[in-house]
PDB file of C-alpha atoms in Angstrom:
ATOM      1  CA  MET Q   1      -1.577  28.166  61.690  1.00 88.00           C
ATOM      2  CA  VAL Q   2      -5.423  27.632  60.615  1.00 90.00           C
ATOM      3  CA  LYS Q   3      -6.674  28.562  63.502  1.00 92.00           C
ATOM      4  CA  GLU Q   4      -5.695  31.903  63.277  1.00 92.00           C
ATOM      5  CA  GLU Q   5      -6.596  32.025  59.335  1.00 89.00           C
ATOM      6  CA  ILE Q   6     -10.444  31.145  60.582  1.00 91.00           C
ATOM      7  CA  LYS Q   7     -10.068  33.748  63.137  1.00 91.00           C
ATOM      8  CA  LYS Q   8      -8.721  36.187  60.046  1.00 87.00           C
ATOM      9  CA  LYS Q   9     -11.168  35.520  57.057  1.00 85.00           C
ATOM     10  CA  GLU Q  10     -14.319  33.704  59.463  1.00 88.00           C
ATOM     11  CA  SER Q  11     -14.984  35.587  62.718  1.00 89.00           C
ATOM     12  CA  ILE Q  12     -17.820  34.021  63.591  1.00 91.00           C
ATOM     13  CA  VAL Q  13     -16.918  30.630  63.265  1.00 91.00           C
ATOM     14  CA  TYR Q  14     -14.019  30.909  64.925  1.00 92.00           C
ATOM     15  CA  ALA Q  15     -15.523  32.825  68.469  1.00 93.00           C
ATOM     16  CA  THR Q  16     -18.565  29.931  67.657  1.00 93.00           C
ATOM     17  CA  LEU Q  17     -16.049  27.144  68.073  1.00 94.00           C
ATOM     18  CA  ARG Q  18     -13.831  27.847  70.653  1.00 94.00           C
ATOM     19  CA  ASN Q  19     -16.885  29.209  72.679  1.00 93.00           C
ATOM     20  CA  ALA Q  20     -18.030  25.448  72.543  1.00 93.00           C
ATOM     21  CA  LEU Q  21     -14.444  24.199  73.419  1.00 94.00           C
ATOM     22  CA  LEU Q  22     -13.945  26.432  76.292  1.00 93.00           C
ATOM     23  CA  SER Q  23     -17.443  25.920  77.658  1.00 92.00           C
ATOM     24  CA  ASP Q  24     -17.073  21.510  76.747  1.00 90.00           C
ATOM     25  CA  SER Q  25     -19.675  21.976  75.257  1.00 91.00           C
ATOM     26  CA  VAL Q  26     -18.436  20.391  71.977  1.00 92.00           C
ATOM     27  CA  ALA Q  27     -21.677  19.426  69.605  1.00 91.00           C
ATOM     28  CA  HIS Q  28     -21.595  15.430  68.933  1.00 90.00           C
ATOM     29  CA  SER Q  29     -22.745  15.718  65.084  1.00 92.00           C
ATOM     30  CA  TYR Q  30     -21.276  19.339  62.794  1.00 95.00           C
ATOM     31  CA  LEU Q  31     -22.600  20.482  59.352  1.00 94.00           C
ATOM     32  CA  PHE Q  32     -19.628  22.991  57.612  1.00 95.00           C
ATOM     33  CA  ALA Q  33     -21.678  24.770  55.188  1.00 91.00           C
ATOM     34  CA  GLY Q  34     -21.140  27.267  52.896  1.00 84.00           C
ATOM     35  CA  ASP Q  35     -20.647  28.162  48.642  1.00 74.00           C
ATOM     36  CA  LEU Q  36     -17.223  26.692  47.633  1.00 68.00           C
ATOM     37  CA  ASN Q  37     -14.977  26.975  50.633  1.00 68.00           C
ATOM     38  CA  PRO Q  38     -12.124  25.471  51.354  1.00 75.00           C
ATOM     39  CA  LEU Q  39     -11.236  26.288  54.778  1.00 85.00           C
ATOM     40  CA  LYS Q  40     -14.522  24.027  55.629  1.00 91.00           C
ATOM     41  CA  THR Q  41     -12.498  21.029  54.873  1.00 91.00           C
ATOM     42  CA  ARG Q  42      -9.532  22.675  56.721  1.00 91.00           C
ATOM     43  CA  THR Q  43     -11.552  23.801  59.879  1.00 94.00           C
ATOM     44  CA  ALA Q  44     -13.057  19.807  59.958  1.00 95.00           C
ATOM     45  CA  ILE Q  45      -9.343  18.784  61.059  1.00 95.00           C
ATOM     46  CA  LEU Q  46      -8.323  20.724  63.259  1.00 96.00           C
ATOM     47  CA  LEU Q  47     -12.006  20.943  65.447  1.00 96.00           C
ATOM     48  CA  ALA Q  48     -10.385  17.034  65.109  1.00 95.00           C
ATOM     49  CA  GLN Q  49      -6.972  17.860  66.212  1.00 96.00           C
ATOM     50  CA  SER Q  50      -8.984  19.667  69.116  1.00 96.00           C
ATOM     51  CA  ILE Q  51     -10.663  17.290  70.509  1.00 95.00           C
ATOM     52  CA  VAL Q  52      -8.689  15.097  71.284  1.00 93.00           C
ATOM     53  CA  GLU Q  53      -6.128  17.154  72.125  1.00 91.00           C
ATOM     54  CA  GLY Q  54      -8.951  18.056  75.303  1.00 90.00           C
ATOM     55  CA  LYS Q  55      -6.657  20.849  76.138  1.00 90.00           C
ATOM     56  CA  GLY Q  56     -10.778  23.233  76.387  1.00 90.00           C
ATOM     57  CA  ASP Q  57      -9.563  25.433  73.054  1.00 94.00           C
ATOM     58  CA  PHE Q  58      -8.039  24.610  69.601  1.00 95.00           C
ATOM     59  CA  ALA Q  59      -5.714  22.544  69.685  1.00 94.00           C
ATOM     60  CA  CYS Q  60      -1.722  22.886  68.936  1.00 94.00           C
ATOM     61  CA  GLU Q  61      -2.065  21.963  65.639  1.00 93.00           C
ATOM     62  CA  THR Q  62       2.349  21.515  66.085  1.00 93.00           C
ATOM     63  CA  CYS Q  63       2.205  18.346  67.564  1.00 93.00           C
ATOM     64  CA  LYS Q  64       3.152  14.333  67.108  1.00 94.00           C
ATOM     65  CA  THR Q  65      -0.814  13.625  67.178  1.00 93.00           C
ATOM     66  CA  CYS Q  66      -1.671  16.659  65.598  1.00 93.00           C
ATOM     67  CA  ASN Q  67       0.202  15.895  62.635  1.00 94.00           C
ATOM     68  CA  ARG Q  68      -1.322  12.539  62.295  1.00 94.00           C
ATOM     69  CA  ILE Q  69      -4.678  13.431  61.935  1.00 94.00           C
ATOM     70  CA  LYS Q  70      -3.318  16.225  59.717  1.00 92.00           C
ATOM     71  CA  GLN Q  71      -1.585  13.641  57.325  1.00 92.00           C
ATOM     72  CA  GLY Q  72      -4.240  11.146  57.971  1.00 90.00           C
ATOM     73  CA  LEU Q  73      -2.826   8.442  60.504  1.00 92.00           C
ATOM     74  CA  TYR Q  74      -4.834   8.806  63.616  1.00 92.00           C
ATOM     75  CA  TYR Q  75      -6.403   5.558  63.665  1.00 90.00           C
ATOM     76  CA  ASP Q  76     -10.045   6.999  65.865  1.00 90.00           C
ATOM     77  CA  VAL Q  77      -9.636  10.230  62.611  1.00 93.00           C
ATOM     78  CA  ARG Q  78     -11.847   9.223  59.579  1.00 91.00           C
ATOM     79  CA  TYR Q  79     -11.948  11.295  56.596  1.00 92.00           C
ATOM     80  CA  LEU Q  80     -14.161  10.173  53.401  1.00 89.00           C
ATOM     81  CA  ASP Q  81     -13.426  12.677  50.909  1.00 85.00           C
ATOM     82  CA  GLY Q  82     -16.574  13.599  48.761  1.00 81.00           C
ATOM     83  CA  ARG Q  83     -14.928  15.435  46.390  1.00 73.00           C
ATOM     84  CA  LYS Q  84     -12.771  13.508  44.665  1.00 68.00           C
ATOM     85  CA  GLU Q  85     -15.707  10.222  43.837  1.00 70.00           C
ATOM     86  CA  SER Q  86     -19.293   8.778  45.399  1.00 74.00           C
ATOM     87  CA  ILE Q  87     -19.493   7.727  49.153  1.00 80.00           C
ATOM     88  CA  LYS Q  88     -20.282   4.115  48.484  1.00 80.00           C
ATOM     89  CA  ASP Q  89     -22.933   2.211  51.345  1.00 82.00           C
ATOM     90  CA  GLU Q  90     -19.735   0.394  51.645  1.00 84.00           C
ATOM     91  CA  GLN Q  91     -17.580   2.307  53.066  1.00 85.00           C
ATOM     92  CA  ILE Q  92     -19.926   3.718  55.663  1.00 85.00           C
ATOM     93  CA  GLU Q  93     -20.573   0.427  56.828  1.00 85.00           C
ATOM     94  CA  ASP Q  94     -16.885  -0.285  57.411  1.00 85.00           C
ATOM     95  CA  LEU Q  95     -16.591   3.242  59.019  1.00 83.00           C
ATOM     96  CA  LEU Q  96     -19.524   2.573  60.860  1.00 81.00           C
ATOM     97  CA  ASN Q  97     -18.811  -0.750  62.190  1.00 83.00           C
ATOM     98  CA  GLU Q  98     -15.113   0.074  62.979  1.00 82.00           C
ATOM     99  CA  PHE Q  99     -16.637   2.922  65.240  1.00 79.00           C
ATOM    100  CA  SER Q 100     -18.918   0.984  66.928  1.00 78.00           C
ATOM    101  CA  ARG Q 101     -15.172  -1.002  68.295  1.00 80.00           C
ATOM    102  CA  THR Q 102     -13.470   0.923  71.374  1.00 80.00           C
ATOM    103  CA  ALA Q 103     -10.831   3.281  70.512  1.00 79.00           C
ATOM    104  CA  LEU Q 104      -7.709   2.772  69.431  1.00 84.00           C
ATOM    105  CA  GLU Q 105      -6.220   5.496  70.658  1.00 85.00           C
ATOM    106  CA  LYS Q 106      -4.837   6.614  74.297  1.00 85.00           C
ATOM    107  CA  SER Q 107      -8.098  10.721  73.960  1.00 86.00           C
ATOM    108  CA  GLY Q 108     -10.801   7.360  73.635  1.00 87.00           C
ATOM    109  CA  LYS Q 109     -12.354   9.871  71.142  1.00 91.00           C
ATOM    110  CA  LYS Q 110     -13.399   8.656  67.252  1.00 91.00           C
ATOM    111  CA  ILE Q 111     -14.345  11.978  64.833  1.00 93.00           C
ATOM    112  CA  TYR Q 112     -15.501  10.985  61.334  1.00 91.00           C
ATOM    113  CA  ILE Q 113     -15.404  13.781  59.308  1.00 94.00           C
ATOM    114  CA  ILE Q 114     -17.301  13.339  55.423  1.00 91.00           C
ATOM    115  CA  ASP Q 115     -16.410  15.984  52.901  1.00 90.00           C
ATOM    116  CA  ASN Q 116     -19.374  17.133  50.160  1.00 86.00           C
ATOM    117  CA  ILE Q 117     -21.359  15.186  52.380  1.00 87.00           C
ATOM    118  CA  ASN Q 118     -23.917  15.630  49.118  1.00 82.00           C
ATOM    119  CA  HIS Q 119     -22.884  13.251  46.575  1.00 80.00           C
ATOM    120  CA  MET Q 120     -23.034   9.868  48.765  1.00 79.00           C
ATOM    121  CA  SER Q 121     -25.313   7.436  47.737  1.00 75.00           C
ATOM    122  CA  SER Q 122     -28.913   7.175  49.872  1.00 75.00           C
ATOM    123  CA  LYS Q 123     -28.301   3.746  51.001  1.00 79.00           C
ATOM    124  CA  ALA Q 124     -25.310   5.000  52.653  1.00 81.00           C
ATOM    125  CA  MET Q 125     -27.125   8.117  53.561  1.00 82.00           C
ATOM    126  CA  ASN Q 126     -29.796   6.346  55.319  1.00 81.00           C
ATOM    127  CA  HIS Q 127     -26.987   3.791  56.961  1.00 81.00           C
ATOM    128  CA  LEU Q 128     -25.426   6.702  58.637  1.00 84.00           C
ATOM    129  CA  LEU Q 129     -28.664   8.177  59.949  1.00 84.00           C
ATOM    130  CA  LYS Q 130     -29.856   5.940  61.933  1.00 79.00           C
ATOM    131  CA  PHE Q 131     -26.070   5.863  63.475  1.00 79.00           C
ATOM    132  CA  MET Q 132     -26.671   9.154  63.999  1.00 81.00           C
ATOM    133  CA  GLU Q 133     -30.024   8.449  66.067  1.00 76.00           C
ATOM    134  CA  GLU Q 134     -27.506   5.366  67.692  1.00 70.00           C
ATOM    135  CA  PRO Q 135     -24.295   6.535  67.955  1.00 62.00           C
ATOM    136  CA  SER Q 136     -22.369   3.474  69.505  1.00 60.00           C
ATOM    137  CA  ASN Q 137     -20.919   6.380  72.617  1.00 67.00           C
ATOM    138  CA  ASP Q 138     -20.623   9.651  73.814  1.00 77.00           C
ATOM    139  CA  ASN Q 139     -17.230  10.410  72.809  1.00 86.00           C
ATOM    140  CA  THR Q 140     -18.388  10.182  68.579  1.00 87.00           C
ATOM    141  CA  TYR Q 141     -18.392  13.282  66.463  1.00 92.00           C
ATOM    142  CA  GLY Q 142     -19.315  13.515  63.118  1.00 92.00           C
ATOM    143  CA  ILE Q 143     -18.685  17.026  61.552  1.00 95.00           C
ATOM    144  CA  PHE Q 144     -19.823  17.364  57.893  1.00 93.00           C
ATOM    145  CA  ILE Q 145     -19.114  19.317  55.261  1.00 93.00           C
ATOM    146  CA  THR Q 146     -21.175  21.105  52.491  1.00 89.00           C
ATOM    147  CA  ASP Q 147     -21.382  23.087  49.594  1.00 83.00           C
ATOM    148  CA  ASP Q 148     -25.044  22.967  49.158  1.00 79.00           C
ATOM    149  CA  ILE Q 149     -27.484  23.223  52.415  1.00 83.00           C
ATOM    150  CA  ASP Q 150     -30.275  23.558  50.331  1.00 78.00           C
ATOM    151  CA  GLY Q 151     -29.497  20.242  48.483  1.00 75.00           C
ATOM    152  CA  LEU Q 152     -29.049  18.492  51.668  1.00 79.00           C
ATOM    153  CA  LEU Q 153     -31.528  15.744  53.185  1.00 79.00           C
ATOM    154  CA  PRO Q 154     -33.121  17.986  56.235  1.00 84.00           C
ATOM    155  CA  THR Q 155     -33.309  14.864  58.474  1.00 85.00           C
ATOM    156  CA  ILE Q 156     -29.023  15.235  58.448  1.00 85.00           C
ATOM    157  CA  VAL Q 157     -29.512  18.955  59.274  1.00 88.00           C
ATOM    158  CA  SER Q 158     -31.556  19.383  61.553  1.00 89.00           C
ATOM    159  CA  ARG Q 159     -29.711  16.572  63.526  1.00 89.00           C
ATOM    160  CA  CYS Q 160     -26.549  18.530  63.154  1.00 91.00           C
ATOM    161  CA  GLN Q 161     -25.390  22.760  64.512  1.00 93.00           C
ATOM    162  CA  THR Q 162     -24.798  24.507  61.552  1.00 94.00           C
ATOM    163  CA  ILE Q 163     -21.894  26.297  61.088  1.00 93.00           C
ATOM    164  CA  THR Q 164     -21.677  28.630  58.205  1.00 91.00           C
ATOM    165  CA  PHE Q 165     -19.137  30.080  56.302  1.00 89.00           C
ATOM    166  CA  LYS Q 166     -18.656  33.068  54.031  1.00 81.00           C
ATOM    167  CA  THR Q 167     -17.678  32.590  50.509  1.00 67.00           C
ATOM    168  CA  HIS Q 168     -14.036  31.605  49.706  1.00 71.00           C
ATOM    169  CA  ASP Q 169     -11.962  33.689  48.085  1.00 71.00           C
ATOM    170  CA  PHE Q 170     -10.116  31.757  44.940  1.00 78.00           C
ATOM    171  CA  SER Q 171      -7.515  34.746  44.012  1.00 83.00           C
ATOM    172  CA  GLU Q 172      -4.898  33.116  45.552  1.00 82.00           C
ATOM    173  CA  ALA Q 173      -5.323  29.712  43.983  1.00 84.00           C
ATOM    174  CA  ARG Q 174      -5.816  30.500  40.843  1.00 89.00           C
ATOM    175  CA  GLU Q 175      -3.222  32.257  40.686  1.00 91.00           C
ATOM    176  CA  LEU Q 176      -1.325  28.741  41.891  1.00 90.00           C
ATOM    177  CA  TYR Q 177      -2.879  27.188  38.384  1.00 92.00           C
ATOM    178  CA  GLU Q 178      -1.467  30.176  36.606  1.00 92.00           C
ATOM    179  CA  ASN Q 179       1.607  29.492  38.202  1.00 92.00           C
ATOM    180  CA  ALA Q 180       1.768  26.043  37.415  1.00 91.00           C
ATOM    181  CA  GLY Q 181       1.702  26.341  33.670  1.00 92.00           C
ATOM    182  CA  PHE Q 182      -2.328  26.641  33.039  1.00 92.00           C
ATOM    183  CA  GLU Q 183      -4.227  29.494  31.238  1.00 92.00           C
ATOM    184  CA  THR Q 184      -6.138  31.368  32.403  1.00 93.00           C
ATOM    185  CA  ILE Q 185      -9.114  30.283  31.867  1.00 95.00           C
ATOM    186  CA  ASP Q 186      -7.749  26.874  32.603  1.00 94.00           C
ATOM    187  CA  ALA Q 187      -6.959  28.313  36.148  1.00 93.00           C
ATOM    188  CA  TYR Q 188     -10.691  29.613  36.830  1.00 93.00           C
ATOM    189  CA  LEU Q 189     -12.136  25.859  36.064  1.00 93.00           C
ATOM    190  CA  LEU Q 190     -10.097  23.948  37.769  1.00 91.00           C
ATOM    191  CA  VAL Q 191     -10.754  27.137  40.748  1.00 88.00           C
ATOM    192  CA  ASN Q 192     -14.490  25.836  40.510  1.00 84.00           C
ATOM    193  CA  VAL Q 193     -13.849  22.049  40.275  1.00 83.00           C
ATOM    194  CA  PHE Q 194     -11.557  21.574  43.345  1.00 80.00           C
ATOM    195  CA  HIS Q 195     -12.713  24.640  44.999  1.00 73.00           C
ATOM    196  CA  SER Q 196      -8.754  24.808  45.868  1.00 75.00           C
ATOM    197  CA  PHE Q 197      -5.562  24.346  44.483  1.00 78.00           C
ATOM    198  CA  ASN Q 198      -4.800  20.727  43.450  1.00 79.00           C
ATOM    199  CA  GLU Q 199      -0.833  19.773  43.253  1.00 77.00           C
ATOM    200  CA  GLU Q 200      -2.368  16.373  41.660  1.00 78.00           C
ATOM    201  CA  ILE Q 201      -3.077  18.403  38.435  1.00 83.00           C
ATOM    202  CA  LYS Q 202      -1.043  18.436  35.693  1.00 82.00           C
ATOM    203  CA  THR Q 203      -1.279  21.369  32.274  1.00 82.00           C
ATOM    204  CA  ASP Q 204      -1.909  18.058  29.808  1.00 78.00           C
ATOM    205  CA  ASP Q 205      -4.366  15.869  32.521  1.00 78.00           C
ATOM    206  CA  ASN Q 206      -6.351  14.295  29.963  1.00 81.00           C
ATOM    207  CA  SER Q 207      -9.545  13.485  31.867  1.00 85.00           C
ATOM    208  CA  TYR Q 208      -9.591  17.588  31.760  1.00 89.00           C
ATOM    209  CA  LEU Q 209      -8.802  18.165  28.392  1.00 90.00           C
ATOM    210  CA  LEU Q 210     -11.054  15.884  27.584  1.00 90.00           C
ATOM    211  CA  ALA Q 211     -13.985  17.065  29.512  1.00 92.00           C
ATOM    212  CA  LEU Q 212     -13.760  20.835  27.932  1.00 94.00           C
ATOM    213  CA  ASP Q 213     -13.213  19.491  24.934  1.00 94.00           C
ATOM    214  CA  ALA Q 214     -16.768  18.014  25.534  1.00 93.00           C
ATOM    215  CA  VAL Q 215     -18.296  20.402  27.484  1.00 95.00           C
ATOM    216  CA  LYS Q 216     -17.593  22.766  23.719  1.00 96.00           C
ATOM    217  CA  MET Q 217     -18.658  20.297  21.945  1.00 95.00           C
ATOM    218  CA  VAL Q 218     -22.180  20.105  23.726  1.00 94.00           C
ATOM    219  CA  ILE Q 219     -22.510  23.890  23.776  1.00 95.00           C
ATOM    220  CA  ASP Q 220     -20.883  24.118  19.517  1.00 94.00           C
ATOM    221  CA  HIS Q 221     -23.979  21.299  18.858  1.00 93.00           C
ATOM    222  CA  LEU Q 222     -27.151  23.092  21.194  1.00 92.00           C
ATOM    223  CA  ASP Q 223     -28.357  24.189  17.427  1.00 90.00           C
ATOM    224  CA  THR Q 224     -27.820  20.647  16.036  1.00 90.00           C
ATOM    225  CA  PRO Q 225     -28.640  18.012  18.694  1.00 89.00           C
ATOM    226  CA  TYR Q 226     -29.161  14.945  17.140  1.00 91.00           C
ATOM    227  CA  ASP Q 227     -26.041  13.422  17.281  1.00 91.00           C
ATOM    228  CA  LEU Q 228     -24.900  14.707  20.158  1.00 90.00           C
ATOM    229  CA  PRO Q 229     -25.009  11.169  21.794  1.00 90.00           C
ATOM    230  CA  ALA Q 230     -22.842   9.282  19.106  1.00 91.00           C
ATOM    231  CA  LEU Q 231     -20.079  12.377  19.577  1.00 90.00           C
ATOM    232  CA  LEU Q 232     -20.344  11.850  23.655  1.00 89.00           C
ATOM    233  CA  TYR Q 233     -19.035   8.135  22.660  1.00 88.00           C
ATOM    234  CA  LYS Q 234     -16.709   8.907  20.533  1.00 88.00           C
ATOM    235  CA  GLN Q 235     -14.903  12.929  21.511  1.00 85.00           C
ATOM    236  CA  PHE Q 236     -14.930  11.517  25.644  1.00 85.00           C
ATOM    237  CA  TYR Q 237     -16.339   7.864  26.499  1.00 83.00           C
ATOM    238  CA  LEU Q 238     -14.356   6.167  24.311  1.00 81.00           C
ATOM    239  CA  PRO Q 239     -10.744   7.809  24.337  1.00 80.00           C
ATOM    240  CA  PHE Q 240     -10.773   6.655  27.874  1.00 73.00           C
ATOM    241  CA  GLY Q 241     -10.741   2.871  26.732  1.00 58.00           C
ATOM    242  CA  ARG Q 242     -11.716  -0.028  28.648  1.00 47.00           C
ATOM    243  CA  GLY Q 243     -10.484  -0.952  31.642  1.00 41.00           C
ATOM    244  CA  ARG Q 244     -10.156   3.091  32.883  1.00 45.00           C
ATOM    245  CA  GLU Q 245     -13.256   4.031  33.555  1.00 50.00           C
ATOM    246  CA  ASN Q 246     -11.720   5.556  36.919  1.00 54.00           C
ATOM    247  CA  GLY Q 247     -10.712   8.289  34.042  1.00 57.00           C
ATOM    248  CA  PHE Q 248     -13.740   7.952  32.831  1.00 66.00           C
ATOM    249  CA  MET Q 249     -15.661   8.785  36.673  1.00 66.00           C
ATOM    250  CA  ASP Q 250     -12.683  11.679  37.020  1.00 75.00           C
ATOM    251  CA  GLY Q 251     -13.723  12.735  33.816  1.00 84.00           C
ATOM    252  CA  SER Q 252     -17.109  13.224  34.352  1.00 87.00           C
ATOM    253  CA  GLU Q 253     -16.728  15.605  37.327  1.00 85.00           C
ATOM    254  CA  TYR Q 254     -14.668  17.754  35.576  1.00 89.00           C
ATOM    255  CA  PHE Q 255     -17.622  17.845  32.472  1.00 93.00           C
ATOM    256  CA  MET Q 256     -20.552  17.907  35.085  1.00 91.00           C
ATOM    257  CA  LYS Q 257     -18.580  20.811  37.309  1.00 90.00           C
ATOM    258  CA  ILE Q 258     -17.312  22.999  33.840  1.00 94.00           C
ATOM    259  CA  PHE Q 259     -20.603  22.725  32.634  1.00 95.00           C
ATOM    260  CA  ARG Q 260     -22.692  23.804  35.169  1.00 91.00           C
ATOM    261  CA  THR Q 261     -19.929  26.838  35.906  1.00 92.00           C
ATOM    262  CA  MET Q 262     -20.638  28.273  32.424  1.00 94.00           C
ATOM    263  CA  LEU Q 263     -24.224  28.028  32.729  1.00 93.00           C
ATOM    264  CA  GLU Q 264     -23.779  30.057  35.663  1.00 88.00           C
ATOM    265  CA  ASP Q 265     -21.690  32.673  34.765  1.00 92.00           C
ATOM    266  CA  ALA Q 266     -24.388  32.563  30.836  1.00 92.00           C
ATOM    267  CA  ILE Q 267     -27.071  33.402  33.353  1.00 91.00           C
ATOM    268  CA  SER Q 268     -25.412  36.058  35.912  1.00 87.00           C
ATOM    269  CA  ASP Q 269     -23.912  37.352  32.561  1.00 91.00           C
ATOM    270  CA  LYS Q 270     -20.180  36.960  34.461  1.00 90.00           C
ATOM    271  CA  ARG Q 271     -17.214  37.715  32.202  1.00 91.00           C
ATOM    272  CA  GLN Q 272     -13.595  36.337  32.216  1.00 92.00           C
ATOM    273  CA  ASN Q 273     -12.564  38.642  28.770  1.00 91.00           C
ATOM    274  CA  ASP Q 274     -11.313  35.521  28.009  1.00 94.00           C
ATOM    275  CA  HIS Q 275     -12.761  35.784  23.748  1.00 95.00           C
ATOM    276  CA  GLU Q 276     -12.979  32.064  23.450  1.00 96.00           C
ATOM    277  CA  TYR Q 277     -14.870  31.622  26.720  1.00 96.00           C
ATOM    278  CA  ASP Q 278     -16.854  34.414  25.748  1.00 95.00           C
ATOM    279  CA  SER Q 279     -18.282  33.330  22.604  1.00 96.00           C
ATOM    280  CA  TYR Q 280     -19.088  30.377  23.844  1.00 96.00           C
ATOM    281  CA  LEU Q 281     -21.616  32.223  27.097  1.00 95.00           C
ATOM    282  CA  SER Q 282     -23.006  34.331  24.307  1.00 95.00           C
ATOM    283  CA  ASN Q 283     -24.032  30.238  23.020  1.00 94.00           C
ATOM    284  CA  LEU Q 284     -25.583  29.894  25.848  1.00 94.00           C
ATOM    285  CA  GLN Q 285     -26.960  32.947  26.674  1.00 93.00           C
ATOM    286  CA  ARG Q 286     -28.996  32.032  23.536  1.00 91.00           C
ATOM    287  CA  LYS Q 287     -30.361  28.879  24.330  1.00 88.00           C
ATOM    288  CA  GLN Q 288     -32.559  29.450  27.985  1.00 85.00           C
ATOM    289  CA  PRO Q 289     -29.059  28.906  30.502  1.00 90.00           C
ATOM    290  CA  VAL Q 290     -31.782  28.274  34.113  1.00 89.00           C
ATOM    291  CA  GLU Q 291     -34.399  25.595  31.732  1.00 87.00           C
ATOM    292  CA  LEU Q 292     -30.433  23.641  30.910  1.00 91.00           C
ATOM    293  CA  LEU Q 293     -28.392  24.324  33.762  1.00 89.00           C
ATOM    294  CA  GLY Q 294     -31.199  22.297  35.957  1.00 87.00           C
ATOM    295  CA  ILE Q 295     -31.003  19.213  33.244  1.00 90.00           C
ATOM    296  CA  ILE Q 296     -26.856  18.995  33.775  1.00 90.00           C
ATOM    297  CA  ASN Q 297     -28.047  19.702  37.596  1.00 84.00           C
ATOM    298  CA  ASP Q 298     -30.396  17.292  37.679  1.00 85.00           C
ATOM    299  CA  ILE Q 299     -27.942  14.329  36.884  1.00 87.00           C
ATOM    300  CA  TYR Q 300     -24.802  15.490  38.253  1.00 84.00           C
ATOM    301  CA  SER Q 301     -27.547  14.829  41.822  1.00 76.00           C
ATOM    302  CA  ARG Q 302     -27.378  11.175  40.259  1.00 78.00           C
ATOM    303  CA  PHE Q 303     -23.627  10.802  40.035  1.00 77.00           C
ATOM    304  CA  SER Q 304     -23.756   9.825  44.138  1.00 64.00           C
ATOM    305  CA  SER Q 305     -26.176   7.037  43.055  1.00 62.00           C
ATOM    306  CA  SER Q 306     -24.908   4.066  41.842  1.00 65.00           C
ATOM    307  CA  ALA Q 307     -26.175   4.420  38.310  1.00 74.00           C
ATOM    308  CA  ASP Q 308     -24.254   3.794  35.405  1.00 82.00           C
ATOM    309  CA  ARG Q 309     -22.519   7.083  33.925  1.00 82.00           C
ATOM    310  CA  LYS Q 310     -22.381   6.381  30.695  1.00 85.00           C
ATOM    311  CA  LEU Q 311     -26.119   5.719  30.713  1.00 89.00           C
ATOM    312  CA  LEU Q 312     -26.676   8.839  32.990  1.00 89.00           C
ATOM    313  CA  PHE Q 313     -24.183  11.045  30.042  1.00 89.00           C
ATOM    314  CA  ASP Q 314     -26.266   8.954  27.465  1.00 90.00           C
ATOM    315  CA  GLN Q 315     -29.620  10.451  29.241  1.00 92.00           C
ATOM    316  CA  MET Q 316     -28.257  13.782  29.333  1.00 92.00           C
ATOM    317  CA  ALA Q 317     -27.789  13.880  25.916  1.00 91.00           C
ATOM    318  CA  PHE Q 318     -31.196  13.127  24.827  1.00 93.00           C
ATOM    319  CA  GLU Q 319     -32.789  14.999  27.724  1.00 92.00           C
ATOM    320  CA  ILE Q 320     -30.512  17.944  26.018  1.00 92.00           C
ATOM    321  CA  ILE Q 321     -31.528  17.243  22.770  1.00 92.00           C
ATOM    322  CA  SER Q 322     -36.078  17.018  23.454  1.00 90.00           C
ATOM    323  CA  TYR Q 323     -34.424  20.363  25.557  1.00 84.00           C
ATOM    324  CA  THR Q 324     -32.786  22.911  22.562  1.00 82.00           C
ATOM    325  CA  SER Q 325     -35.829  21.190  20.791  1.00 78.00           C
ATOM    326  CA  ARG Q 326     -38.432  23.368  22.613  1.00 76.00           C
ATOM    327  CA  CYS Q 327     -36.533  26.930  22.164  1.00 67.00           C
TER     328      CYS Q 327
END
């Protein structure tokens, strides 16, 4: 059960939330923060189950209501996943309109969970802030999840009770990828993309493979970057073709997260005992990876806006050209 896993791995989180449930002092806005820890999402679901069950302790996790919440079938618990794509203003408007009406379920409690809240457009964030300042009723609860609390607006953080999780050990998820047929280094990179095991990913997943090849191509051309815009268009953007923009959206997420992982590994000299991967780290170490990581993080931060990703990739390519000329 999730509550037993939390008790074992996150004793402070367990005690904090259980005390709030036992004393009937659950906050109306929580921020679950911590580096790359998939347990944050499972804890958010458990807290939602516990609030709905309303028995002054953690939920049983086994009843019909708990299973409906876990499966996303409980009408008054909404989950928005900012890990898969940017959370749009229309999604927040829809959520807030729905939560302004009377609850449909017997408990009368409404709970919204926003995973990777950093990945939200500024307009959506402003709508959410207004709702947090003027909640529709006392039976409304918000649970926000972030891997990067420093990247959040201070106004969001100040309106929440922050629960900090420890950095998670991803060895189990990495082993699952390897058992599913991925090479060791692919398993490592996919864990850093998803922070857990994603059963939907296949060993021949086109978006992931194209993104990985594109990252390698960029690193290979850091000494001669002037043709990067054309190469990215031909080898990364164009293969998705017209009418498959969602594929490019997925691929661009892969690209940024893979590139960030490799840059962070180069900065910390975190070798993976893989000759090809480690050679790419060596190439990055010769090119002031801290500054390059800043470029990637800046471009990636704008993915949550309505900016065209193709244009963002073009800008990234031109910034890399400018950056390498200074190295």
